[in-house]
mmCIF file of C-alpha atoms in Angstrom:
data_model
loop_
_atom_site.group_PDB
_atom_site.id
_atom_site.type_symbol
_atom_site.label_atom_id
_atom_site.label_comp_id
_atom_site.label_asym_id
_atom_site.label_seq_id
_atom_site.Cartn_x
_atom_site.Cartn_y
_atom_site.Cartn_z
ATOM 1 C CA MET V 29 46.886 48.164 -12.152
ATOM 2 C CA ASP V 30 42.846 47.978 -11.496
ATOM 3 C CA SER V 31 41.627 44.556 -11.777
ATOM 4 C CA GLY V 32 40.701 44.524 -15.604
ATOM 5 C CA ALA V 33 43.906 45.165 -16.657
ATOM 6 C CA TRP V 34 44.943 42.460 -14.178
ATOM 7 C CA ASP V 35 42.237 40.287 -15.340
ATOM 8 C CA GLU V 36 43.913 40.500 -19.227
ATOM 9 C CA ARG V 37 47.276 39.932 -17.778
ATOM 10 C CA TYR V 38 46.315 36.596 -16.263
ATOM 11 C CA ALA V 39 44.536 35.792 -19.374
ATOM 12 C CA ALA V 40 47.030 36.075 -21.663
ATOM 13 C CA LYS V 41 49.226 33.382 -20.139
ATOM 14 C CA ASP V 42 49.289 30.362 -18.299
ATOM 15 C CA LEU V 43 50.660 30.352 -14.560
ATOM 16 C CA VAL V 44 51.849 34.048 -14.626
ATOM 17 C CA TRP V 45 53.699 33.187 -11.824
ATOM 18 C CA GLY V 46 54.318 29.674 -12.349
ATOM 19 C CA GLY V 47 52.507 26.633 -10.378
ATOM 20 C CA GLU V 48 54.518 26.005 -7.003
ATOM 21 C CA PRO V 49 54.537 28.339 -3.836
ATOM 22 C CA ASN V 50 56.725 31.404 -3.414
ATOM 23 C CA ARG V 51 60.019 29.644 -1.930
ATOM 24 C CA TRP V 52 60.083 32.369 1.031
ATOM 25 C CA VAL V 53 56.117 31.307 1.762
ATOM 26 C CA ALA V 54 57.291 27.289 1.532
ATOM 27 C CA ARG V 55 60.607 27.976 3.690
ATOM 28 C CA GLU V 56 58.464 30.052 6.547
ATOM 29 C CA VAL V 57 55.378 28.133 6.691
ATOM 30 C CA ALA V 58 56.393 24.142 6.449
ATOM 31 C CA GLU V 59 57.518 24.391 10.187
ATOM 32 C CA ILE V 60 53.520 25.652 11.280
ATOM 33 C CA THR V 61 51.158 23.401 12.712
ATOM 34 C CA PRO V 62 48.100 23.567 10.035
ATOM 35 C CA ALA V 63 45.225 25.564 10.685
ATOM 36 C CA ARG V 64 43.375 28.329 9.078
ATOM 37 C CA ALA V 65 45.157 30.942 6.301
ATOM 38 C CA LEU V 66 44.170 34.067 4.552
ATOM 39 C CA ASP V 67 46.341 34.446 1.371
ATOM 40 C CA LEU V 68 45.927 38.244 0.429
ATOM 41 C CA ALA V 69 46.447 38.784 -3.381
ATOM 42 C CA ALA V 70 46.614 35.489 -4.139
ATOM 43 C CA GLY V 71 46.422 35.436 -7.996
ATOM 44 C CA GLU V 72 46.202 32.100 -9.422
ATOM 45 C CA GLY V 73 46.307 30.080 -6.144
ATOM 46 C CA ARG V 74 49.993 28.982 -5.776
ATOM 47 C CA ASN V 75 50.111 29.199 -2.294
ATOM 48 C CA ALA V 76 46.750 28.610 -1.425
ATOM 49 C CA LEU V 77 46.630 25.396 -3.031
ATOM 50 C CA TRP V 78 50.005 24.241 -1.515
ATOM 51 C CA LEU V 79 48.860 25.533 1.897
ATOM 52 C CA ALA V 80 45.224 23.260 1.575
ATOM 53 C CA ALA V 81 47.449 20.435 0.044
ATOM 54 C CA ARG V 82 49.138 20.623 3.440
ATOM 55 C CA GLY V 83 46.157 20.709 5.204
ATOM 56 C CA TRP V 84 45.420 24.177 5.874
ATOM 57 C CA ARG V 85 42.112 25.482 5.339
ATOM 58 C CA VAL V 86 42.244 28.887 3.007
ATOM 59 C CA THR V 87 40.577 32.066 2.374
ATOM 60 C CA ALA V 88 42.394 33.046 -1.032
ATOM 61 C CA VAL V 89 41.377 36.692 -1.587
ATOM 62 C CA ASP V 90 42.134 38.760 -5.350
ATOM 63 C CA PHE V 91 40.279 41.024 -7.846
ATOM 64 C CA SER V 92 40.908 39.286 -10.492
ATOM 65 C CA GLN V 93 38.131 37.225 -12.063
ATOM 66 C CA VAL V 94 40.112 35.524 -14.336
ATOM 67 C CA ALA V 95 42.814 34.452 -11.878
ATOM 68 C CA LEU V 96 40.761 33.433 -8.895
ATOM 69 C CA GLU V 97 39.019 31.237 -11.893
ATOM 70 C CA ARG V 98 42.286 29.604 -12.920
ATOM 71 C CA GLY V 99 42.708 28.768 -9.295
ATOM 72 C CA ARG V 100 39.464 26.783 -9.297
ATOM 73 C CA ARG V 101 40.047 24.620 -11.872
ATOM 74 C CA ARG V 102 43.932 23.903 -10.640
ATOM 75 C CA ALA V 103 42.119 23.456 -6.932
ATOM 76 C CA ALA V 104 39.599 20.711 -8.983
ATOM 77 C CA GLU V 105 43.155 18.609 -9.455
ATOM 78 C CA LEU V 106 43.900 18.401 -5.876
ATOM 79 C CA PRO V 107 42.406 15.158 -3.636
ATOM 80 C CA GLN V 108 39.007 16.592 -2.860
ATOM 81 C CA GLU V 109 39.235 17.166 0.473
ATOM 82 C CA ALA V 110 42.098 19.209 -0.207
ATOM 83 C CA ALA V 111 40.134 21.192 -2.451
ATOM 84 C CA GLU V 112 37.349 21.810 -0.276
ATOM 85 C CA ARG V 113 39.753 23.645 1.924
ATOM 86 C CA ILE V 114 39.754 26.388 -0.066
ATOM 87 C CA ARG V 115 37.222 29.505 -0.009
ATOM 88 C CA TRP V 116 38.083 31.578 -3.105
ATOM 89 C CA VAL V 117 36.652 35.569 -2.453
ATOM 90 C CA ARG V 118 36.812 38.077 -5.432
ATOM 91 C CA ALA V 119 37.439 41.272 -3.334
ATOM 92 C CA ASP V 120 39.608 44.454 -4.049
ATOM 93 C CA LEU V 121 42.270 44.644 -0.890
ATOM 94 C CA LEU V 122 41.632 48.362 0.038
ATOM 95 C CA GLU V 123 38.172 47.276 0.505
ATOM 96 C CA TYR V 124 38.344 43.533 1.706
ATOM 97 C CA ALA V 125 38.507 43.993 5.824
ATOM 98 C CA PRO V 126 38.909 40.214 6.788
ATOM 99 C CA GLU V 127 37.033 38.994 10.171
ATOM 100 C CA GLU V 128 39.486 40.351 13.244
ATOM 101 C CA GLY V 129 41.218 37.560 15.637
ATOM 102 C CA SER V 130 40.265 34.472 12.801
ATOM 103 C CA TYR V 131 43.501 33.205 11.262
ATOM 104 C CA GLU V 132 46.380 30.881 12.522
ATOM 105 C CA LEU V 133 48.608 32.657 9.824
ATOM 106 C CA VAL V 134 47.899 35.626 6.860
ATOM 107 C CA VAL V 135 50.001 35.513 3.765
ATOM 108 C CA VAL V 136 50.878 38.831 1.882
ATOM 109 C CA ALA V 137 53.057 37.797 -1.250
ATOM 110 C CA TYR V 138 54.147 40.259 -3.724
ATOM 111 C CA LEU V 139 51.538 42.835 -3.376
ATOM 112 C CA HIS V 140 53.238 46.306 -4.065
ATOM 113 C CA LEU V 141 50.541 48.983 -3.562
ATOM 114 C CA PRO V 142 52.069 53.196 -2.487
ATOM 115 C CA GLY V 143 53.061 53.241 1.430
ATOM 116 C CA ALA V 144 49.510 54.632 2.051
ATOM 117 C CA GLN V 145 47.606 52.057 0.606
ATOM 118 C CA ARG V 146 49.975 49.213 1.666
ATOM 119 C CA ARG V 147 50.025 49.940 5.373
ATOM 120 C CA ARG V 148 46.047 49.910 5.032
ATOM 121 C CA VAL V 149 46.441 46.447 3.857
ATOM 122 C CA LEU V 150 48.910 45.389 6.169
ATOM 123 C CA ARG V 151 47.644 46.949 9.271
ATOM 124 C CA ARG V 152 43.810 44.763 8.604
ATOM 125 C CA ALA V 153 46.174 42.014 7.666
ATOM 126 C CA ALA V 154 47.183 42.092 11.287
ATOM 127 C CA ALA V 155 44.159 42.377 12.539
ATOM 128 C CA ALA V 156 42.806 38.996 11.503
ATOM 129 C CA LEU V 157 45.763 37.190 13.369
ATOM 130 C CA ALA V 158 44.593 35.403 16.013
ATOM 131 C CA GLY V 159 46.370 34.002 19.075
ATOM 132 C CA GLY V 160 49.811 32.733 18.642
ATOM 133 C CA GLY V 161 49.234 33.441 14.989
ATOM 134 C CA GLU V 162 52.013 34.762 12.171
ATOM 135 C CA LEU V 163 52.208 37.562 9.239
ATOM 136 C CA LEU V 164 54.120 36.451 6.528
ATOM 137 C CA VAL V 165 54.617 39.024 4.111
ATOM 138 C CA VAL V 166 56.841 38.931 1.149
ATOM 139 C CA GLY V 167 57.991 41.281 -1.817
ATOM 140 C CA HIS V 168 60.144 43.347 -4.239
ATOM 141 C CA ASP V 169 63.049 44.557 -1.690
ATOM 142 C CA SER V 170 63.422 48.636 -2.775
ATOM 143 C CA ALA V 171 67.198 47.345 -3.620
ATOM 144 C CA ASN V 172 65.642 45.505 -6.300
ATOM 145 C CA LEU V 173 65.330 48.181 -8.561
ATOM 146 C CA THR V 174 68.782 48.736 -8.673
ATOM 147 C CA GLU V 175 70.572 45.677 -7.752
ATOM 148 C CA GLY V 176 68.535 43.311 -8.326
ATOM 149 C CA THR V 177 66.387 41.709 -11.460
ATOM 150 C CA GLY V 178 62.640 41.386 -12.262
ATOM 151 C CA GLY V 179 59.374 43.281 -10.568
ATOM 152 C CA PRO V 180 58.133 46.191 -10.310
ATOM 153 C CA GLN V 181 59.908 49.524 -11.768
ATOM 154 C CA GLU V 182 58.775 51.990 -9.864
ATOM 155 C CA PRO V 183 60.049 52.684 -6.787
ATOM 156 C CA ALA V 184 56.979 53.847 -5.014
ATOM 157 C CA VAL V 185 55.272 50.467 -4.557
ATOM 158 C CA LEU V 186 58.819 48.832 -3.310
ATOM 159 C CA PHE V 187 59.423 48.262 0.213
ATOM 160 C CA THR V 188 61.269 47.139 3.113
ATOM 161 C CA ALA V 189 61.284 44.641 5.741
ATOM 162 C CA GLU V 190 61.986 47.479 7.863
ATOM 163 C CA ASP V 191 59.209 49.145 6.019
ATOM 164 C CA VAL V 192 56.879 46.560 7.297
ATOM 165 C CA LEU V 193 57.499 47.001 10.469
ATOM 166 C CA SER V 194 57.177 50.778 10.664
ATOM 167 C CA ASP V 195 53.959 49.934 8.892
ATOM 168 C CA LEU V 196 52.739 47.724 11.670
ATOM 169 C CA ALA V 197 54.420 49.490 15.065
ATOM 170 C CA ASP V 198 51.569 50.248 16.579
ATOM 171 C CA ASP V 199 50.566 47.055 16.500
ATOM 172 C CA PRO V 200 52.422 45.039 19.800
ATOM 173 C CA LEU V 201 53.307 41.657 17.258
ATOM 174 C CA ARG V 202 56.600 40.170 17.769
ATOM 175 C CA THR V 203 59.377 39.890 14.987
ATOM 176 C CA VAL V 204 59.948 36.787 14.167
ATOM 177 C CA ARG V 205 62.100 37.590 11.072
ATOM 178 C CA ALA V 206 62.954 40.684 9.035
ATOM 179 C CA GLU V 207 65.254 40.385 6.150
ATOM 180 C CA ARG V 208 66.713 41.087 2.796
ATOM 181 C CA VAL V 209 66.494 37.641 0.914
ATOM 182 C CA ARG V 210 68.047 37.008 -2.652
ATOM 183 C CA ARG V 211 66.097 34.595 -5.083
ATOM 184 C CA PRO V 212 68.021 33.347 -8.309
ATOM 185 C CA VAL V 213 65.649 33.607 -11.316
ATOM 186 C CA ALA V 214 65.886 32.249 -14.230
ATOM 187 C CA GLN V 215 67.048 33.973 -17.465
ATOM 188 C CA GLU V 216 66.207 32.940 -21.592
ATOM 189 C CA GLU V 217 69.842 32.996 -22.387
ATOM 190 C CA GLY V 218 72.718 33.166 -19.959
ATOM 191 C CA PRO V 219 73.025 31.617 -16.152
ATOM 192 C CA PRO V 220 70.436 33.188 -13.247
ATOM 193 C CA LYS V 221 69.880 36.377 -11.871
ATOM 194 C CA GLU V 222 69.460 37.342 -8.497
ATOM 195 C CA ALA V 223 66.391 39.263 -7.779
ATOM 196 C CA ILE V 224 65.837 40.773 -3.725
ATOM 197 C CA ASP V 225 63.215 40.317 -1.709
ATOM 198 C CA ALA V 226 61.923 41.655 1.522
ATOM 199 C CA LEU V 227 60.824 39.370 3.993
ATOM 200 C CA ALA V 228 58.962 40.512 7.561
ATOM 201 C CA ARG V 229 57.259 37.561 9.367
ATOM 202 C CA LEU V 230 56.010 38.647 12.419
ATOM 203 C CA ARG V 231 53.577 36.939 15.240
ATOM 204 C CA ARG V 232 51.308 37.532 17.652
ATOM 205 C CA ALA V 233 51.000 36.754 20.806
ATOM 206 C CA PRO V 234 48.934 34.049 22.193
#
């Protein structure tokens, strides 16, 4: 989907991904001391807003203008000092090159691209890490297609934690966590079902 298609999707529904931060982002980042964060594929800013409220200085990047404007409006509801900690950037991640060595945290949540494009984005994301910084990648696992619920139905854009490690094999990052995790998803009728996510957390040496 191009930026225009995502603009249409965001315009059609308020808070496409909900207002709370992704559960894995919240779990993994809660223990990290706030500093500078880069949120790639930020969408409506649910993770960026949560990070800023916790004291992080956040650069939130997405190519949907509609999503970014919604994020700005939601940021206005935060205390002023938190809202001012977020910088909103409209950019295509296939072209965007963040400043190297500039962030203590880089989050890539639910960005689904074909393998070669994913590797390009992840390698730039890793290069943006400062010494001691962490890269957190979360997305729909390849197993979700047959064993889980929701998410893209195109195998070529799904991935595993091991795929992320392979994408970044040339970078001497230390693996903190690389696993398949299960997430309950509410249904309109009946009990929740489980989605299967890939989670990779890596750290650059100080």
